[in-house]
Tab-separated table of C-alpha atoms in Angstrom:
chain	number	residue	atom	x	y	z
A	1	MET	CA	163.928	92.917	-37.506
A	2	ASN	CA	167.027	91.211	-36.087
A	3	TYR	CA	170.374	92.995	-35.792
A	4	ASP	CA	173.995	91.874	-35.936
A	5	ALA	CA	175.296	91.576	-32.376
A	6	GLN	CA	178.572	93.217	-33.334
A	7	LYS	CA	177.040	96.240	-35.075
A	8	VAL	CA	174.846	97.773	-32.364
A	9	THR	CA	175.556	99.980	-29.361
A	10	TYR	CA	175.188	98.552	-25.844
A	11	GLN	CA	174.656	99.902	-22.357
A	12	GLU	CA	176.400	98.302	-19.374
A	13	VAL	CA	173.867	96.937	-16.851
A	14	THR	CA	173.717	94.499	-13.929
A	15	ILE	CA	171.136	91.698	-13.699
A	16	PHE	CA	171.036	89.607	-10.521
A	17	ASP	CA	174.514	90.886	-9.592
A	18	ARG	CA	175.933	89.826	-12.963
A	19	PRO	CA	177.407	92.299	-15.478
A	20	ALA	CA	175.610	92.374	-18.822
A	21	LEU	CA	175.279	94.405	-22.013
A	22	PHE	CA	171.835	95.766	-22.936
A	23	THR	CA	170.396	97.007	-26.235
A	24	GLU	CA	166.853	97.894	-27.301
A	25	CYS	CA	167.466	95.960	-30.554
A	26	ARG	CA	166.518	92.332	-31.116
A	27	ILE	CA	169.822	90.521	-31.725
A	28	ASP	CA	170.229	87.743	-34.280
A	29	ARG	CA	171.364	84.712	-32.265
A	30	ALA	CA	173.616	83.553	-35.096
A	31	THR	CA	175.748	86.726	-34.784
A	32	VAL	CA	176.459	86.328	-31.046
A	33	PRO	CA	180.149	85.394	-30.412
A	34	GLU	CA	180.937	81.994	-28.922
A	35	GLY	CA	181.019	82.040	-25.129
A	36	VAL	CA	178.450	84.868	-24.919
A	37	TYR	CA	174.848	84.178	-23.893
A	38	ARG	CA	171.867	86.046	-25.368
A	39	TYR	CA	168.579	86.665	-23.545
A	40	GLU	CA	165.531	88.789	-24.280
A	41	LEU	CA	163.607	91.009	-21.862
A	42	ARG	CA	159.835	91.373	-21.768
A	43	HIS	CA	157.889	94.439	-20.647
A	44	GLY	CA	154.482	94.307	-18.978
A	45	ASP	CA	151.173	94.516	-20.833
A	46	ALA	CA	150.195	97.848	-19.295
A	47	ASP	CA	153.602	99.411	-18.587
A	48	TRP	CA	156.242	99.462	-21.316
A	49	GLY	CA	158.682	101.429	-19.201
A	50	GLU	CA	160.310	98.588	-17.264
A	51	PRO	CA	161.341	95.008	-18.113
A	52	ILE	CA	159.663	92.359	-15.976
A	53	GLU	CA	160.972	89.026	-17.337
A	54	LEU	CA	164.127	87.512	-18.797
A	55	SER	CA	163.788	84.693	-21.335
A	56	ARG	CA	165.707	83.005	-24.131
A	57	SER	CA	163.205	84.123	-26.759
A	58	LEU	CA	160.011	86.166	-26.830
A	59	MET	CA	157.063	86.494	-29.173
A	60	VAL	CA	155.364	89.524	-27.599
A	61	ASN	CA	156.163	92.560	-25.408
A	62	PHE	CA	159.818	92.654	-26.494
A	63	TYR	CA	161.760	95.191	-24.392
A	64	GLY	CA	165.396	94.542	-25.356
A	65	THR	CA	168.301	92.085	-25.510
A	66	VAL	CA	171.024	91.381	-22.937
A	67	LEU	CA	174.334	89.592	-23.468
A	68	THR	CA	176.221	87.922	-20.611
A	69	ARG	CA	179.402	85.903	-20.093
A	70	GLU	CA	177.643	83.584	-17.623
A	71	PRO	CA	174.427	81.724	-18.447
A	72	PHE	CA	171.268	82.082	-16.368
A	73	GLN	CA	169.635	78.864	-15.246
A	74	LEU	CA	166.083	79.172	-16.514
A	75	PRO	CA	163.242	77.155	-14.958
A	76	ILE	CA	160.970	74.873	-16.909
A	77	ASP	CA	158.699	77.861	-17.550
A	78	GLY	CA	161.565	79.355	-19.554
A	79	TRP	CA	161.672	82.755	-17.874
A	80	ILE	CA	162.900	84.549	-14.754
A	81	PRO	CA	160.918	87.423	-13.209
A	82	LEU	CA	162.851	90.681	-12.904
A	83	GLU	CA	160.464	92.406	-10.517
A	84	SER	CA	158.547	91.472	-7.415
A	85	GLY	CA	155.221	91.635	-9.267
A	86	SER	CA	156.204	88.769	-11.545
A	87	LEU	CA	157.476	86.718	-8.613
A	88	VAL	CA	154.228	87.346	-6.730
A	89	HIS	CA	152.360	86.199	-9.811
A	90	TYR	CA	154.434	83.006	-9.874
A	91	ILE	CA	153.857	82.281	-6.163
A	92	LEU	CA	150.099	82.847	-6.419
A	93	GLU	CA	149.776	80.501	-9.366
A	94	HIS	CA	151.914	77.695	-7.928
A	95	VAL	CA	150.480	77.792	-4.402
A	96	MET	CA	146.945	77.528	-5.793
A	97	ARG	CA	148.018	74.807	-8.202
A	98	ARG	CA	149.685	72.737	-5.424
A	99	ALA	CA	146.816	73.150	-2.982
A	100	GLY	CA	144.144	72.329	-5.564
A	101	ALA	CA	140.624	71.928	-4.203
A	102	GLU	CA	141.918	72.242	-0.623
A	103	PHE	CA	143.111	75.819	-1.176
A	104	PRO	CA	140.043	77.602	0.338
A	105	ARG	CA	140.379	75.493	3.498
A	106	LEU	CA	144.096	75.897	4.229
A	107	ALA	CA	144.904	77.302	7.678
A	108	PRO	CA	146.811	80.646	7.758
A	109	GLU	CA	150.039	79.000	8.952
A	110	GLU	CA	149.800	76.382	6.183
A	111	LEU	CA	149.217	79.133	3.630
A	112	ALA	CA	152.316	81.004	4.826
A	113	ARG	CA	154.398	77.826	4.811
A	114	LEU	CA	153.373	76.911	1.276
A	115	ALA	CA	154.038	80.442	-0.023
A	116	GLY	CA	157.477	80.384	1.603
A	117	GLU	CA	158.329	77.002	0.085
A	118	VAL	CA	157.359	78.083	-3.425
A	119	ALA	CA	159.332	81.333	-3.149
A	120	ASP	CA	162.434	79.680	-1.648
A	121	GLN	CA	162.457	76.888	-4.192
A	122	TYR	CA	162.147	79.312	-7.094
A	123	VAL	CA	164.904	81.591	-5.828
A	124	ALA	CA	167.238	78.655	-5.057
A	125	GLU	CA	166.778	77.143	-8.499
A	126	ASN	CA	166.778	80.278	-10.613
A	127	MET	CA	168.535	83.040	-8.697
A	128	PRO	CA	171.416	81.359	-6.837
A	129	ALA	CA	173.600	84.448	-7.243
A	130	ALA	CA	171.042	86.810	-5.695
A	131	GLY	CA	172.552	88.888	-2.887
A	132	ARG	CA	171.424	89.777	0.637
A	133	ARG	CA	169.291	92.691	-0.476
A	134	PHE	CA	167.261	90.451	-2.759
A	135	ALA	CA	166.872	87.868	0.030
A	136	TYR	CA	165.479	90.610	2.291
A	137	LEU	CA	163.023	91.679	-0.424
A	138	VAL	CA	161.880	88.084	-0.878
A	139	GLU	CA	161.147	87.781	2.861
A	140	ARG	CA	159.038	90.948	2.700
A	141	LEU	CA	157.345	89.615	-0.397
A	142	LYS	CA	156.434	86.346	1.351
A	143	ARG	CA	154.546	88.234	4.035
A	144	GLY	CA	152.710	90.327	1.472
A	145	VAL	CA	151.804	87.437	-0.801
A	146	THR	CA	150.421	85.443	2.136
A	147	ARG	CA	147.923	88.258	2.645
A	148	LEU	CA	147.028	88.163	-1.050
A	149	LEU	CA	146.504	84.420	-0.852
A	150	ALA	CA	144.221	84.910	2.148
A	151	TYR	CA	142.147	87.275	-0.011
A	152	LEU	CA	141.940	84.696	-2.780
A	153	GLN	CA	140.876	82.150	-0.170
A	154	ALA	CA	138.066	84.419	1.015
A	155	GLU	CA	136.977	85.036	-2.576
A	156	GLN	CA	136.884	81.347	-3.467
A	157	ALA	CA	135.310	80.262	-0.175
A	158	GLN	CA	132.129	82.195	-1.016
A	159	SER	CA	132.125	81.435	-4.750
A	160	LEU	CA	130.839	78.391	-6.632
A	161	PHE	CA	133.322	79.141	-9.407
A	162	HIS	CA	136.547	77.163	-9.174
A	163	PRO	CA	139.868	77.552	-11.054
A	164	ALA	CA	139.955	75.133	-13.988
A	165	ALA	CA	143.201	76.320	-15.590
A	166	PHE	CA	146.285	78.326	-14.643
A	167	GLU	CA	148.606	79.987	-17.165
A	168	GLN	CA	146.790	78.345	-20.070
A	169	GLU	CA	148.995	78.697	-23.141
A	170	ILE	CA	147.299	79.584	-26.424
A	171	GLY	CA	149.684	78.856	-29.267
A	172	THR	CA	151.768	76.097	-30.811
A	173	GLY	CA	154.054	75.101	-27.935
A	174	GLU	CA	153.964	71.967	-25.784
A	175	GLY	CA	150.847	71.852	-23.619
A	176	ALA	CA	149.243	74.768	-25.469
A	177	VAL	CA	145.760	74.821	-26.962
A	178	PRO	CA	145.581	75.836	-30.634
A	179	PRO	CA	145.760	79.582	-31.297
A	180	LEU	CA	142.831	81.610	-32.557
A	181	THR	CA	143.098	81.838	-36.337
A	182	LEU	CA	141.725	85.024	-37.868
A	183	ARG	CA	141.168	85.764	-41.527
A	184	THR	CA	141.732	89.301	-42.791
A	185	PRO	CA	139.366	90.802	-45.397
A	186	ASP	CA	141.971	90.135	-48.128
A	187	GLY	CA	142.220	86.426	-47.246
A	188	ARG	CA	145.410	86.347	-45.141
A	189	THR	CA	145.467	84.386	-41.893
A	190	VAL	CA	146.737	85.514	-38.499
A	191	GLN	CA	147.271	83.425	-35.384
A	192	VAL	CA	146.538	84.988	-32.001
A	193	GLN	CA	148.669	83.567	-29.182
A	194	GLY	CA	149.014	84.321	-25.483
A	195	LYS	CA	148.656	82.985	-21.954
A	196	ILE	CA	145.511	83.153	-19.793
A	197	ASP	CA	146.436	83.597	-16.134
A	198	ARG	CA	143.357	81.874	-14.745
A	199	VAL	CA	140.091	80.440	-16.012
A	200	ASP	CA	137.300	79.860	-13.463
A	201	VAL	CA	134.395	77.535	-14.233
A	202	MET	CA	130.968	76.781	-12.819
A	203	GLU	CA	128.777	73.959	-14.153
A	204	ARG	CA	125.011	74.311	-13.802
A	205	GLU	CA	122.079	72.605	-15.569
A	206	GLY	CA	123.916	71.781	-18.789
A	207	ARG	CA	125.619	75.157	-18.950
A	208	THR	CA	129.253	76.084	-18.373
A	209	TYR	CA	129.896	79.556	-16.976
A	210	LEU	CA	133.363	81.063	-17.484
A	211	ARG	CA	135.355	83.760	-15.743
A	212	VAL	CA	138.692	84.886	-17.160
A	213	VAL	CA	141.002	86.408	-14.536
A	214	ASP	CA	144.161	88.328	-15.427
A	215	TYR	CA	146.760	89.159	-12.757
A	216	LYS	CA	148.241	92.653	-13.016
A	217	THR	CA	150.852	94.489	-10.946
A	218	GLY	CA	149.397	97.899	-11.821
A	219	LYS	CA	145.893	99.328	-11.477
A	220	SER	CA	144.178	97.779	-14.484
A	221	ASP	CA	140.470	97.929	-15.162
A	222	PHE	CA	138.272	97.205	-18.156
A	223	ASP	CA	138.031	100.213	-20.490
A	224	LEU	CA	135.294	100.031	-23.136
A	225	LEU	CA	136.649	103.015	-25.112
A	226	LYS	CA	140.172	101.543	-25.360
A	227	THR	CA	138.728	98.165	-26.325
A	228	PHE	CA	136.666	99.829	-29.037
A	229	TYR	CA	139.755	101.574	-30.440
A	230	GLY	CA	141.737	98.320	-30.387
A	231	LEU	CA	144.105	99.499	-27.652
A	232	LYS	CA	143.109	96.967	-24.990
A	233	LEU	CA	141.981	93.686	-26.529
A	234	GLN	CA	143.728	91.067	-24.399
A	235	LEU	CA	141.129	90.144	-21.795
A	236	VAL	CA	138.211	89.995	-24.241
A	237	THR	CA	140.319	87.908	-26.635
A	238	TYR	CA	141.130	85.533	-23.773
A	239	MET	CA	137.421	85.129	-23.040
A	240	LYS	CA	136.816	84.183	-26.653
A	241	ALA	CA	139.679	81.676	-26.506
A	242	ALA	CA	138.397	80.219	-23.209
A	243	GLN	CA	134.904	79.812	-24.668
A	244	ARG	CA	136.331	78.025	-27.688
A	245	ILE	CA	138.393	75.689	-25.469
A	246	GLU	CA	135.388	74.768	-23.312
A	247	LYS	CA	133.128	74.312	-26.344
A	248	LYS	CA	135.603	71.853	-27.822
A	249	ARG	CA	135.720	69.921	-24.531
A	250	HIS	CA	131.943	70.003	-24.033
A	251	PRO	CA	130.252	70.430	-27.431
A	252	ASP	CA	126.843	69.602	-25.949
A	253	LYS	CA	126.924	72.444	-23.400
A	254	ASN	CA	126.074	76.111	-23.693
A	255	ILE	CA	129.154	78.210	-22.783
A	256	ILE	CA	128.191	81.425	-20.963
A	257	PRO	CA	130.606	84.312	-20.243
A	258	ALA	CA	130.341	85.138	-16.530
A	259	GLY	CA	133.046	87.803	-16.253
A	260	ILE	CA	136.319	89.288	-17.447
A	261	LEU	CA	138.253	90.381	-14.389
A	262	TYR	CA	141.568	91.917	-13.375
A	263	TYR	CA	143.126	90.952	-10.076
A	264	ASN	CA	145.512	93.793	-9.287
A	265	ILE	CA	148.396	92.381	-7.253
A	266	ASP	CA	148.821	94.749	-4.327
A	267	ASN	CA	149.545	94.829	-0.608
A	268	PRO	CA	147.248	97.673	0.514
A	269	ILE	CA	147.919	99.936	3.474
A	270	ILE	CA	144.744	100.561	5.438
A	271	GLU	CA	144.163	103.834	7.301
A	272	VAL	CA	142.308	103.585	10.614
A	273	GLN	CA	141.100	106.338	12.925
A	274	SER	CA	142.427	104.702	16.080
A	275	MET	CA	144.619	101.786	17.134
A	276	PRO	CA	142.652	99.434	19.393
A	277	ASP	CA	143.969	96.118	20.624
A	278	GLU	CA	144.896	94.023	17.570
A	279	GLU	CA	143.476	90.994	19.347
A	280	ASP	CA	140.033	92.641	19.251
A	281	ALA	CA	137.994	90.371	16.955
A	282	ASP	CA	135.699	93.173	15.750
A	283	TYR	CA	138.712	95.350	14.923
A	284	ARG	CA	140.424	92.568	12.971
A	285	GLU	CA	137.222	91.795	11.086
A	286	ALA	CA	136.759	95.462	10.143
A	287	VAL	CA	140.374	95.748	8.917
A	288	ASP	CA	140.095	92.492	6.964
A	289	GLU	CA	136.930	93.795	5.301
A	290	MET	CA	138.730	97.013	4.272
A	291	ILE	CA	141.621	94.981	2.853
A	292	LEU	CA	139.174	92.840	0.873
A	293	GLU	CA	137.533	95.958	-0.549
A	294	ASN	CA	140.909	97.353	-1.638
A	295	LEU	CA	141.774	94.065	-3.356
A	296	ARG	CA	138.398	93.691	-5.052
A	297	MET	CA	138.714	92.512	-8.643
A	298	LYS	CA	138.075	95.011	-11.423
A	299	GLY	CA	136.347	94.391	-14.717
A	300	VAL	CA	132.860	93.355	-15.839
A	301	VAL	CA	130.571	90.466	-14.862
A	302	ASN	CA	127.391	89.004	-16.309
A	303	GLU	CA	124.272	90.942	-15.268
A	304	ASP	CA	122.360	87.755	-14.401
A	305	THR	CA	121.866	88.039	-10.639
A	306	GLU	CA	121.836	84.244	-10.265
A	307	ILE	CA	125.348	84.139	-11.733
A	308	ILE	CA	126.483	87.047	-9.577
A	309	ARG	CA	125.212	85.387	-6.395
A	310	LYS	CA	127.214	82.285	-7.279
A	311	MET	CA	130.310	84.515	-7.087
A	312	ASP	CA	129.293	86.379	-3.932
A	313	ASP	CA	126.002	85.797	-2.126
A	314	ARG	CA	126.486	88.164	0.806
A	315	GLY	CA	124.422	91.052	-0.627
A	316	GLY	CA	125.230	94.762	-0.418
A	317	LYS	CA	128.505	95.913	-1.962
A	318	SER	CA	130.594	92.935	-2.971
A	319	ALA	CA	134.123	92.719	-1.585
A	320	VAL	CA	135.318	90.497	-4.425
A	321	ILE	CA	133.645	91.560	-7.700
A	322	PRO	CA	132.644	95.009	-9.072
A	323	VAL	CA	128.935	94.891	-8.199
A	324	ALA	CA	126.623	96.042	-5.422
A	325	PHE	CA	123.026	95.258	-4.508
A	326	LYS	CA	120.471	97.742	-3.214
A	327	SER	CA	118.492	96.982	-0.095
A	328	ASN	CA	115.553	95.864	-2.273
A	329	GLY	CA	117.751	93.216	-3.933
A	330	GLU	CA	118.208	95.033	-7.245
A	331	LEU	CA	121.646	95.743	-8.678
A	332	ASP	CA	123.079	99.178	-7.998
A	333	MET	CA	123.469	101.262	-11.167
A	334	ARG	CA	127.230	101.583	-10.483
A	335	SER	CA	127.732	97.833	-10.860
A	336	HIS	CA	129.959	96.863	-13.784
A	337	ILE	CA	127.728	94.437	-15.652
A	338	TYR	CA	126.958	93.316	-19.219
A	339	SER	CA	124.295	91.005	-20.563
A	340	THR	CA	125.296	87.713	-22.158
A	341	GLN	CA	124.348	89.250	-25.504
A	342	LYS	CA	126.688	92.198	-24.943
A	343	PHE	CA	129.536	89.881	-24.018
A	344	GLU	CA	128.987	88.001	-27.280
A	345	GLN	CA	128.783	91.223	-29.295
A	346	LEU	CA	131.972	92.491	-27.661
A	347	THR	CA	133.995	89.324	-28.294
A	348	ASP	CA	132.838	89.281	-31.925
A	349	TYR	CA	133.787	92.935	-32.354
A	350	VAL	CA	137.246	92.403	-30.845
A	351	THR	CA	137.843	89.510	-33.256
A	352	GLU	CA	136.810	91.687	-36.195
A	353	LYS	CA	138.933	94.595	-34.945
A	354	SER	CA	141.973	92.341	-34.505
A	355	ALA	CA	141.663	91.055	-38.074
A	356	ASP	CA	141.260	94.607	-39.361
A	357	MET	CA	144.398	95.743	-37.514
A	358	ALA	CA	146.320	92.765	-38.900
A	359	ALA	CA	145.195	93.695	-42.416
A	360	GLY	CA	146.522	97.203	-41.812
A	361	ILE	CA	149.931	95.850	-40.783
A	362	PHE	CA	150.045	93.584	-43.849
A	363	GLY	CA	149.200	96.655	-45.908
A	364	GLY	CA	152.169	98.595	-44.556
A	365	ASN	CA	150.338	100.683	-41.951
A	366	VAL	CA	153.156	100.958	-39.414
A	367	ASP	CA	153.231	104.735	-39.026
A	368	VAL	CA	154.424	106.289	-35.776
A	369	ASN	CA	151.027	107.432	-34.543
A	370	PRO	CA	150.783	107.620	-30.726
A	371	TYR	CA	147.585	108.685	-29.022
A	372	HIS	CA	146.640	110.837	-26.071
A	373	THR	CA	143.517	111.416	-24.029
A	374	GLN	CA	142.634	113.882	-21.297
A	375	LYS	CA	143.948	111.379	-18.747
A	376	GLU	CA	147.028	109.846	-20.366
A	377	ASP	CA	149.653	109.997	-23.080
A	378	ALA	CA	150.783	106.762	-24.797
A	379	CYS	CA	154.388	108.035	-24.902
A	380	THR	CA	154.730	108.503	-21.141
A	381	TYR	CA	155.997	104.982	-20.370
A	382	CYS	CA	157.092	103.895	-23.838
A	383	PRO	CA	160.779	102.812	-24.007
A	384	TYR	CA	161.040	103.178	-27.777
A	385	HIS	CA	161.559	106.940	-28.116
A	386	ALA	CA	165.027	106.402	-29.566
A	387	VAL	CA	163.610	104.052	-32.192
A	388	CYS	CA	160.523	105.936	-33.381
A	389	GLY	CA	162.016	109.431	-33.065
A	390	PHE	CA	158.624	110.925	-32.204
A	391	SER	CA	158.656	114.265	-30.419
A	392	PRO	CA	156.019	116.998	-30.064
A	393	ASP	CA	158.890	119.505	-30.488
A	394	ILE	CA	159.396	118.407	-34.112
A	395	PRO	CA	157.144	120.115	-36.687
A	396	GLY	CA	154.206	117.825	-37.383
A	397	GLY	CA	154.955	115.731	-34.314
A	398	GLN	CA	151.487	115.782	-32.804
A	399	SER	CA	149.936	112.697	-31.230
A	400	ARG	CA	146.377	111.872	-32.178
A	401	SER	CA	143.610	112.698	-29.770
A	402	LEU	CA	141.150	109.861	-29.289
A	403	LYS	CA	137.620	111.004	-29.930
A	404	THR	CA	135.456	110.136	-26.960
A	405	PHE	CA	132.136	108.350	-27.325
A	406	SER	CA	129.450	107.615	-24.782
A	407	ASP	CA	128.931	103.952	-23.895
A	408	GLU	CA	125.640	104.057	-25.808
A	409	GLU	CA	127.407	105.348	-28.938
A	410	ILE	CA	130.092	102.664	-28.656
A	411	TRP	CA	127.562	99.850	-28.296
A	412	LYS	CA	125.610	101.146	-31.299
A	413	LYS	CA	128.792	101.022	-33.429
A	414	ILE	CA	129.684	97.563	-32.074
A	415	ARG	CA	126.243	96.234	-33.010
A	416	GLU	CA	126.592	97.779	-36.472
A	417	GLY	CA	130.088	96.301	-36.861
A	418	VAL	CA	131.821	99.590	-37.637
A	419	ASP	CA	134.969	101.179	-36.200
A	420	GLU	CA	135.475	104.646	-34.737
A	421	ASN	CA	135.418	106.173	-38.237
A	422	GLY	CA	132.262	104.352	-39.276
A	423	LYS	CA	134.158	101.888	-41.510
A	424	PRO	CA	132.498	98.441	-41.643
A	425	LEU	CA	134.576	95.574	-40.229
A	426	ASP	CA	134.689	92.122	-41.793
A	427	ARG	CA	132.181	89.821	-40.080
A	428	LYS	CA	133.898	86.584	-41.227
A	429	THR	CA	137.187	86.459	-39.366
A	430	VAL	CA	137.403	83.252	-37.324
A	431	GLN	CA	138.267	80.014	-39.125
A	432	GLY	CA	137.656	76.429	-38.022
A	433	ASN	CA	135.659	77.361	-34.927
A	434	PRO	CA	133.544	74.548	-33.431
A	435	ASP	CA	130.904	77.030	-32.242
A	436	LYS	CA	129.426	79.284	-34.914
A	437	ARG	CA	128.680	81.915	-32.278
A	438	LEU	CA	132.382	82.082	-31.344
């Protein structure tokens, strides 16, 4: 719902040293007075508590609206990051894009130079009014992101997977691939749009293996229970979209899911027992190995050991993906792995669940119904308390407790095509797909 700009209450804020007015409401552009500029703020996928981007218009993750007397100069991407995590994300993507196939072989000084150039260019073009404090933070960020890039170099140097796409738009905009079109049980259609941070590809013997990598500033990991409940569908949906894209490009090839992975953007602090000479090669190697382990991607990969060894062939506990091998060459039971069949069952279930949720929205199911588990409460970081009015202090204001299921119970329900309440989901949800399995 859009609101009249002159009939809502605002809070005075400052964005990039400029005064602005903020509201949690989405403002109708036609009601904004002449000489005033309207922008929308986006929150992160995992954390709704803080805005991370400023844009002219948003489709998802709407956080609020700001009005200013001076316009912001937006880049070609159409948005400005409001936190270091988003800027790190931008630098990672553009350094890897510029370097291309040479990225794994760049010398450390070249890596640092390229990261600095990307950061400086972005700030100069999009944040000319940024003050000294922001400039200091950017310099710190450059040093941190160079370390992250070195990790990505190490990961790619030992992997036969290579990035095939960065920030792949799924939607109707320029340069985007067509959105996923779902059909609800009552015949309505829904388009699923988004942006895949990175798609990695490996070609082998007529098969195309895909990894979908999502960059996160928090501590994200794949959660089967949340996926089953429809609370965390993004990464699996992106895998389905990536498979569809590759199948359209290569209809004669078998498209195999190799992994859905989160790369948590971080600059880890490593604890050591002593402080030997930093020039000591063994010491530096040990510290670098600990850093790699802290930056290891989270998620799930294909259980096929041949595929796994194409990502990391060093044996033992991998420093780049969530698997480990025993001394006898078998996978450790703590490895996060699924069979190709399970990946296919999961992507099909997520499609069915998405269509079912859309049908519920069409049917008027928009109740305030937050959840909680033993580990978290959905309301903790939600910025919409003033809108929904939910409070446990109000009679009847109790959040729903998610029933827990074992992984075996979840997979049984997924195979049966039923939700957490045992209700069958519609098996015919994807329209116009070139691959009947997708």
